[in-house]
Short mmCIF file of C-alpha atoms in Angstrom, two decimals:
data_model
loop_
_atom_site.label_atom_id
_atom_site.label_comp_id
_atom_site.label_asym_id
_atom_site.label_seq_id
_atom_site.Cartn_x
_atom_site.Cartn_y
_atom_site.Cartn_z
CA MET X 23 -18.63 -6.51 24.16
CA GLY X 24 -19.26 -4.24 21.17
CA LYS X 25 -16.58 -1.77 22.43
CA LEU X 26 -14.08 -4.60 22.78
CA LEU X 27 -14.77 -5.77 19.22
CA ASP X 28 -14.30 -2.19 17.91
CA SER X 29 -10.84 -2.15 19.40
CA VAL X 30 -9.49 -5.30 17.79
CA ASP X 31 -9.03 -6.67 14.28
CA THR X 32 -11.74 -9.29 14.15
CA LYS X 33 -10.26 -11.04 11.08
CA ALA X 34 -6.90 -11.30 12.98
CA LEU X 35 -8.55 -12.43 16.06
CA ARG X 36 -10.30 -15.36 14.26
CA PHE X 37 -6.96 -16.37 12.71
CA ALA X 38 -5.01 -16.06 16.08
CA VAL X 39 -7.53 -18.23 17.94
CA GLY X 40 -8.25 -20.72 15.25
CA PHE X 41 -5.01 -21.41 13.55
CA PRO X 42 -3.08 -22.85 16.60
CA VAL X 43 -6.12 -24.99 17.36
CA VAL X 44 -6.39 -26.39 13.96
CA LEU X 45 -2.54 -27.05 13.87
CA ALA X 46 -2.61 -28.67 17.14
CA ALA X 47 -5.46 -30.96 15.99
CA ALA X 48 -3.70 -31.79 12.71
CA PHE X 49 -0.60 -32.76 14.77
CA ALA X 50 -2.53 -35.01 17.09
CA TYR X 51 -4.21 -36.69 14.12
CA CYS X 52 -1.00 -37.34 12.31
CA ALA X 53 0.72 -38.61 15.47
CA SER X 54 -2.14 -41.17 15.82
CA LEU X 55 -1.45 -42.49 12.43
CA LEU X 56 2.23 -43.12 13.63
CA ARG X 57 1.07 -44.71 16.88
CA PRO X 58 1.35 -48.36 15.74
CA ASP X 59 4.92 -47.98 14.74
CA LEU X 60 6.12 -46.13 17.96
CA PRO X 61 7.53 -47.69 21.07
CA GLU X 62 5.83 -47.27 24.46
CA PRO X 63 6.74 -45.14 26.23
CA VAL X 64 8.13 -42.67 23.77
CA ALA X 65 11.22 -40.55 24.48
CA ILE X 66 10.80 -36.88 25.19
CA ARG X 67 14.49 -35.92 25.95
CA TRP X 68 17.81 -37.54 24.90
CA THR X 69 20.94 -37.51 26.98
CA ASP X 70 24.54 -37.76 25.75
CA GLY X 71 25.10 -41.20 27.07
CA GLY X 72 22.45 -42.66 24.91
CA GLY X 73 19.72 -42.56 27.57
CA ALA X 74 16.45 -40.81 27.38
CA ASP X 75 13.56 -39.55 29.40
CA PHE X 76 10.23 -41.19 28.66
CA ALA X 77 6.43 -40.25 28.70
CA PRO X 78 3.32 -42.12 27.67
CA PHE X 79 2.35 -41.53 24.00
CA GLY X 80 -0.86 -39.71 25.06
CA ALA X 81 1.03 -37.34 27.40
CA TYR X 82 3.52 -36.50 24.60
CA VAL X 83 0.82 -35.76 22.05
CA GLY X 84 -1.48 -33.98 24.54
CA VAL X 85 1.17 -31.71 26.20
CA GLY X 86 2.71 -31.10 22.77
CA ALA X 87 -0.61 -30.03 21.19
CA ALA X 88 -1.33 -27.79 24.24
CA GLY X 89 2.13 -26.16 23.79
CA ILE X 90 1.28 -25.42 20.06
CA VAL X 91 -1.93 -23.79 21.10
CA LEU X 92 -0.64 -21.74 24.03
CA ALA X 93 2.52 -20.51 22.24
CA GLY X 94 0.57 -19.54 19.20
CA TRP X 95 -2.07 -17.69 21.25
CA LEU X 96 0.61 -16.01 23.31
CA VAL X 97 2.16 -14.35 20.24
CA LEU X 98 -0.55 -14.19 17.71
CA LEU X 99 -2.94 -12.34 19.98
CA GLN X 100 -0.38 -9.58 20.25
CA ALA X 101 -1.27 -8.68 16.69
CA VAL X 102 -4.96 -8.22 17.35
CA PRO X 103 -5.38 -4.82 19.19
CA LEU X 104 -5.85 -2.01 16.73
CA GLY X 105 -4.21 0.52 19.06
CA ARG X 106 -0.80 -1.02 18.71
CA PRO X 107 1.82 0.05 16.10
CA VAL X 108 1.25 -1.44 12.67
CA MET X 109 4.83 -2.64 12.41
CA MET X 110 4.54 -4.38 15.74
CA ARG X 111 1.39 -6.10 14.80
CA ARG X 112 2.85 -7.41 11.51
CA ILE X 113 5.91 -8.71 13.40
CA MET X 114 3.86 -10.43 15.96
CA MET X 115 1.67 -12.05 13.28
CA GLY X 116 4.67 -13.44 11.48
CA ALA X 117 6.38 -14.53 14.74
CA GLY X 118 3.35 -16.35 16.00
CA LEU X 119 2.95 -18.22 12.83
CA PHE X 120 6.62 -19.16 12.88
CA LEU X 121 6.61 -20.26 16.53
CA SER X 122 3.46 -22.41 16.11
CA LEU X 123 4.86 -24.25 13.04
CA PHE X 124 8.33 -24.54 14.54
CA ILE X 125 7.09 -26.28 17.72
CA THR X 126 5.02 -28.57 15.63
CA SER X 127 8.04 -29.44 13.43
CA ALA X 128 10.15 -30.20 16.58
CA LEU X 129 7.42 -32.45 18.01
CA ALA X 130 6.99 -34.24 14.67
CA ALA X 131 10.79 -34.74 14.34
CA GLY X 132 10.81 -36.36 17.74
CA LEU X 133 8.23 -38.92 16.79
CA ILE X 134 9.57 -39.58 13.29
CA GLY X 135 12.94 -40.41 14.84
CA GLN X 136 11.31 -43.17 16.98
CA THR X 137 9.24 -44.94 14.31
CA GLY X 138 10.00 -48.59 13.71
CA LEU X 139 11.94 -48.95 16.92
CA ALA X 140 11.15 -51.25 19.90
CA ASP X 141 13.10 -49.31 22.46
CA ALA X 142 13.01 -45.49 22.40
CA ARG X 143 16.46 -45.36 23.88
CA GLN X 144 17.78 -46.14 20.39
CA SER X 145 15.92 -43.26 18.83
CA HIS X 146 16.95 -39.68 17.93
CA VAL X 147 15.42 -36.41 16.55
CA ASP X 148 14.94 -36.76 12.83
CA MET X 149 17.08 -33.89 11.59
CA THR X 150 15.68 -33.88 8.13
CA VAL X 151 12.05 -33.32 9.36
CA LEU X 152 13.35 -30.62 11.81
CA ALA X 153 15.33 -28.76 9.18
CA LEU X 154 12.43 -28.85 6.55
CA GLY X 155 9.90 -27.79 9.09
CA SER X 156 11.99 -25.03 10.49
CA GLY X 157 12.75 -23.66 7.07
CA ALA X 158 9.12 -23.73 6.10
CA ALA X 159 8.20 -22.02 9.41
CA VAL X 160 10.67 -19.28 8.83
CA SER X 161 9.58 -18.59 5.26
CA LEU X 162 5.91 -18.74 6.05
CA GLY X 163 6.35 -16.42 9.11
CA VAL X 164 8.29 -13.84 7.01
CA THR X 165 5.61 -14.02 4.30
CA MET X 166 2.88 -13.53 6.80
CA ALA X 167 4.56 -10.57 8.27
CA MET X 168 4.89 -8.96 4.84
CA VAL X 169 1.40 -9.61 3.51
CA TYR X 170 -0.60 -9.15 6.72
CA LYS X 171 -2.67 -5.86 6.35
CA ALA X 172 -2.56 -4.38 9.82
CA ASP X 173 -4.32 -1.15 8.90
CA ARG X 174 -7.71 -0.35 10.28
CA GLN X 175 -10.44 -2.06 8.40
CA TRP X 176 -12.25 1.12 7.86
CA SER X 177 -10.00 4.21 7.37
CA PRO X 178 -10.63 7.83 6.83
CA ASP X 179 -9.82 7.12 3.10
CA ASP X 180 -12.77 4.78 3.13
CA ASP X 181 -14.98 7.58 4.63
CA ARG X 182 -13.96 9.88 1.95
CA ALA X 183 -14.47 7.39 -0.86
CA LEU X 184 -18.02 6.71 0.64
CA GLN X 185 -18.70 10.30 0.72
CA VAL X 186 -17.81 10.76 -2.88
CA ALA X 187 -19.84 7.77 -3.84
CA ILE X 188 -22.92 9.13 -2.01
CA ALA X 189 -22.43 12.53 -3.69
CA LYS X 190 -22.28 10.78 -7.12
CA GLU X 191 -25.40 8.87 -6.34
CA LEU X 192 -27.28 11.96 -5.29
CA ASP X 193 -25.97 13.88 -8.35
CA PRO X 194 -25.51 11.54 -11.41
CA ASP X 195 -23.86 14.40 -13.44
CA LEU X 196 -21.17 14.65 -10.85
CA ALA X 197 -18.87 12.16 -12.53
CA ARG X 198 -19.12 14.00 -15.79
CA ASP X 199 -17.90 17.29 -14.19
CA SER X 200 -14.71 15.73 -13.01
CA ILE X 201 -11.45 14.82 -14.65
CA ARG X 202 -8.06 13.83 -13.43
CA LEU X 203 -4.97 13.55 -15.72
CA TRP X 204 -1.10 13.45 -15.66
CA VAL X 205 0.79 15.29 -18.30
CA HIS X 206 4.48 15.02 -18.99
CA ALA X 207 7.10 15.94 -21.61
CA ARG X 208 8.04 13.87 -24.51
CA SER X 209 10.27 10.84 -24.03
CA SER X 210 13.02 12.36 -26.10
CA VAL X 211 13.28 15.15 -23.62
CA PHE X 212 13.97 12.74 -20.83
CA VAL X 213 16.52 10.98 -22.95
CA MET X 214 18.22 14.27 -23.71
CA ILE X 215 18.32 15.10 -19.99
CA ALA X 216 19.81 11.70 -19.15
CA ILE X 217 22.55 12.09 -21.77
CA ALA X 218 23.29 15.56 -20.69
CA SER X 219 23.63 14.72 -17.00
CA LEU X 220 24.37 11.09 -16.30
CA PHE X 221 27.35 10.68 -18.56
CA PRO X 222 29.07 13.86 -17.40
CA ALA X 223 28.09 13.03 -13.72
CA ALA X 224 29.86 9.60 -14.22
CA LEU X 225 33.02 11.22 -15.32
CA ILE X 226 32.95 13.96 -12.57
CA ALA X 227 32.20 11.33 -9.87
CA VAL X 228 35.59 9.74 -10.56
CA VAL X 229 37.30 12.94 -9.37
CA VAL X 230 34.61 14.52 -7.10
CA PRO X 231 32.02 11.98 -6.18
CA TRP X 232 29.67 14.47 -4.27
CA LEU X 233 29.65 16.77 -7.32
CA GLY X 234 28.61 13.91 -9.65
CA ILE X 235 25.81 12.95 -7.32
CA LEU X 236 24.70 16.61 -7.08
CA LEU X 237 24.43 16.79 -10.78
CA VAL X 238 22.26 13.66 -10.91
CA VAL X 239 19.99 15.09 -8.18
CA LEU X 240 19.59 18.41 -10.15
CA ALA X 241 18.65 16.37 -13.15
CA LEU X 242 16.05 14.44 -11.32
CA VAL X 243 14.58 17.70 -9.93
CA GLY X 244 14.50 19.25 -13.36
CA THR X 245 12.81 16.13 -14.67
CA ALA X 246 10.04 16.24 -11.95
CA PHE X 247 9.34 19.82 -13.24
CA LEU X 248 8.26 18.26 -16.50
CA PHE X 249 5.44 16.31 -14.86
CA ALA X 250 2.21 17.86 -13.63
CA ARG X 251 -1.12 16.51 -12.30
CA ILE X 252 -4.27 18.36 -13.40
CA LYS X 253 -7.49 18.22 -11.48
CA ALA X 254 -10.78 19.82 -12.66
CA ASP X 255 -14.20 19.50 -11.02
CA ARG X 256 -17.00 21.63 -9.71
CA ARG X 257 -14.64 23.32 -7.38
CA GLY X 258 -12.48 24.57 -10.31
CA LEU X 259 -8.99 23.90 -11.74
CA LYS X 260 -6.05 22.69 -9.67
CA VAL X 261 -2.52 22.03 -11.19
CA LEU X 262 0.18 20.34 -9.13
CA LEU X 263 3.70 20.52 -10.35
CA ALA X 264 5.52 17.07 -10.16
CA GLY X 265 2.15 15.86 -8.73
CA VAL X 266 2.67 17.46 -5.29
CA VAL X 267 3.46 21.22 -5.52
CA PRO X 268 0.20 23.31 -6.18
CA VAL X 269 0.91 26.04 -8.69
CA MET X 270 -2.51 26.88 -9.89
CA ASP X 271 -5.78 26.94 -7.91
CA VAL X 272 -8.70 28.56 -9.79
CA PRO X 273 -12.27 28.47 -8.51
CA ALA X 274 -14.89 27.51 -10.95
CA GLY X 275 -16.70 30.95 -10.48
CA ALA X 276 -13.44 32.69 -11.58
CA ILE X 277 -13.40 31.00 -14.98
CA SER X 278 -15.09 32.75 -17.80
CA ASP X 279 -13.95 30.45 -20.77
CA ALA X 280 -11.80 27.52 -21.49
CA SER X 281 -10.88 26.15 -24.95
CA ALA X 282 -8.50 23.55 -26.25
CA ALA X 283 -5.69 24.75 -28.56
CA GLU X 284 -2.38 23.75 -30.01
CA VAL X 285 0.30 25.99 -28.36
CA ARG X 286 4.01 26.49 -28.53
CA ALA X 287 5.75 26.45 -25.11
CA ALA X 288 8.13 29.28 -26.32
CA ASP X 289 5.17 31.62 -26.71
CA TYR X 290 4.50 31.28 -22.98
CA GLY X 291 8.02 31.48 -21.77
CA GLY X 292 9.16 27.87 -22.11
CA TRP X 293 8.54 24.57 -20.38
CA GLY X 294 7.55 24.30 -16.69
CA TYR X 295 5.56 26.93 -14.63
CA ARG X 296 5.97 30.32 -16.06
CA HIS X 297 4.57 33.86 -15.92
CA HIS X 298 4.80 35.52 -19.42
CA HIS X 299 3.19 38.78 -20.40
CA GLY X 300 0.46 38.43 -17.79
CA THR X 301 -0.36 34.74 -18.56
CA ALA X 302 0.43 31.96 -16.14
CA ALA X 303 1.32 28.73 -17.85
CA MET X 304 2.13 25.15 -16.85
CA LEU X 305 3.47 23.53 -19.99
CA VAL X 306 5.42 20.43 -20.17
CA SER X 307 5.81 20.50 -23.90
CA SER X 308 4.43 22.20 -27.07
CA GLY X 309 1.29 20.67 -28.38
CA PRO X 310 -2.28 20.23 -27.07
CA ALA X 311 -3.27 22.49 -24.18
CA VAL X 312 -6.17 24.31 -22.59
CA VAL X 313 -6.19 28.09 -22.41
CA VAL X 314 -8.35 29.43 -19.66
CA SER X 315 -9.76 32.98 -19.44
CA LYS X 316 -10.55 34.28 -15.96
CA THR X 317 -13.19 36.74 -15.08
CA ASP X 318 -10.54 39.21 -13.90
CA GLY X 319 -9.03 39.36 -17.46
CA GLN X 320 -5.94 37.10 -16.65
CA ARG X 321 -5.27 33.97 -18.71
CA LEU X 322 -3.93 30.54 -18.01
CA ALA X 323 -2.51 27.75 -20.08
CA VAL X 324 -1.94 24.15 -19.09
CA SER X 325 -0.79 21.20 -21.07
CA GLY X 326 -3.67 18.84 -21.91
CA GLY X 327 -1.73 15.75 -22.82
CA SER X 328 -3.47 14.44 -26.03
CA GLN X 329 -5.90 16.30 -28.23
CA ALA X 330 -8.87 14.16 -26.79
CA SER X 331 -7.85 14.83 -23.11
CA ALA X 332 -7.36 18.52 -23.71
CA ALA X 333 -10.76 18.80 -25.29
CA ARG X 334 -12.30 16.85 -22.48
CA LEU X 335 -10.62 19.18 -19.90
CA ALA X 336 -11.81 22.35 -21.72
CA GLU X 337 -15.37 20.82 -21.89
CA VAL X 338 -15.28 20.13 -18.09
CA LEU X 339 -14.05 23.56 -17.19
CA THR X 340 -16.61 25.29 -19.43
CA ARG X 341 -19.41 23.39 -17.96
CA VAL X 342 -18.47 23.83 -14.33
CA ALA X 343 -17.81 27.45 -14.87
CA ALA X 344 -21.26 27.93 -16.38
CA ARG X 345 -22.83 25.98 -13.55
CA ALA X 346 -20.96 28.11 -10.96
CA ARG X 347 -22.15 31.35 -12.61
CA ARG X 348 -25.78 30.03 -12.52
CA GLY X 349 -25.23 29.07 -8.86
CA GLY X 350 -26.52 25.48 -9.54
CA GLY X 351 -25.24 22.27 -8.41
CA THR X 352 -23.17 21.25 -5.47
CA PRO X 353 -19.43 20.97 -5.50
CA PRO X 354 -18.09 17.51 -4.51
CA PRO X 355 -17.46 17.20 -0.79
CA ALA X 356 -14.13 18.44 0.46
CA GLU X 357 -11.86 16.11 2.48
CA GLY X 358 -13.56 15.12 5.75
CA GLN X 359 -16.94 16.78 4.68
CA SER X 360 -20.16 14.95 4.44
CA PRO X 361 -21.96 15.27 1.02
CA ASP X 362 -25.28 15.60 2.90
CA PRO X 363 -25.62 18.42 5.46
CA GLY X 364 -27.89 16.20 7.42
CA LEU X 365 -25.16 13.55 7.84
CA PRO X 366 -22.42 13.89 10.47
#
């Protein structure tokens, strides 16, 4: 039983089993409220000549409620197994909700069309109820398919988050020795790029559309190079160009000193990732930055965003470098690694 529950989404299972039952019970209760105004027997199918096929009220409601439950279970339960594709599970959850509500709407429209009549042969399906119910069923089914979280309830990301939380609990100073920040060029630079690329591209596209599109793509690529994500912790310093391309990865033990400073990008070769006179730099603008000296004599310069964030980054790098030289402390767990050697 435990293995079976581990292979299914228990929350989705509870909904798939319970919702059709509750919906069928609500239909039966509402139908009982209409019972005094309905003919006996009630019509279950109408013919073109004005005739109808009949069934007792109890049979209409009982079979209808059973149909709601069985149809709902048949489709909704397809969204329960965790081994199935996420998109399939989301579609099945939305389709099951739609089907249950649509059958309920059709059954209700059949009863509403017979209220107040002595002979069911004069009745008809109430199209207003059917249209409103069907519309609600479609919209709610689509909404369910979009909002249903079909991912596993405990993912590898959750494991990594738990490992980091355990590491922080075991070492309260770990949070102080970690910083993450985004740096980017000034807004005026992006405005300049837009003016220098989009307007010419619009004119060029009139004559050569692909060339105009190419100019816009090149402008976007150039803009991405003016963004960088900086990570510093007990493992060291890591800089990712545009947030995804690693351009610097310096172990904490290789850092001898780090200090915040006001720099001019031109002194380091310009904006972006540069090598200039033996110094590697990742600068998105002139201004606050952190200059790092390595134990092998090389130097690095990275933008620090604001003066406060640059000072904070330099402080963290100085502290983790000193810790690494002393051989104290434990670096935060790498991806997929447990913070405690005794844990799996």
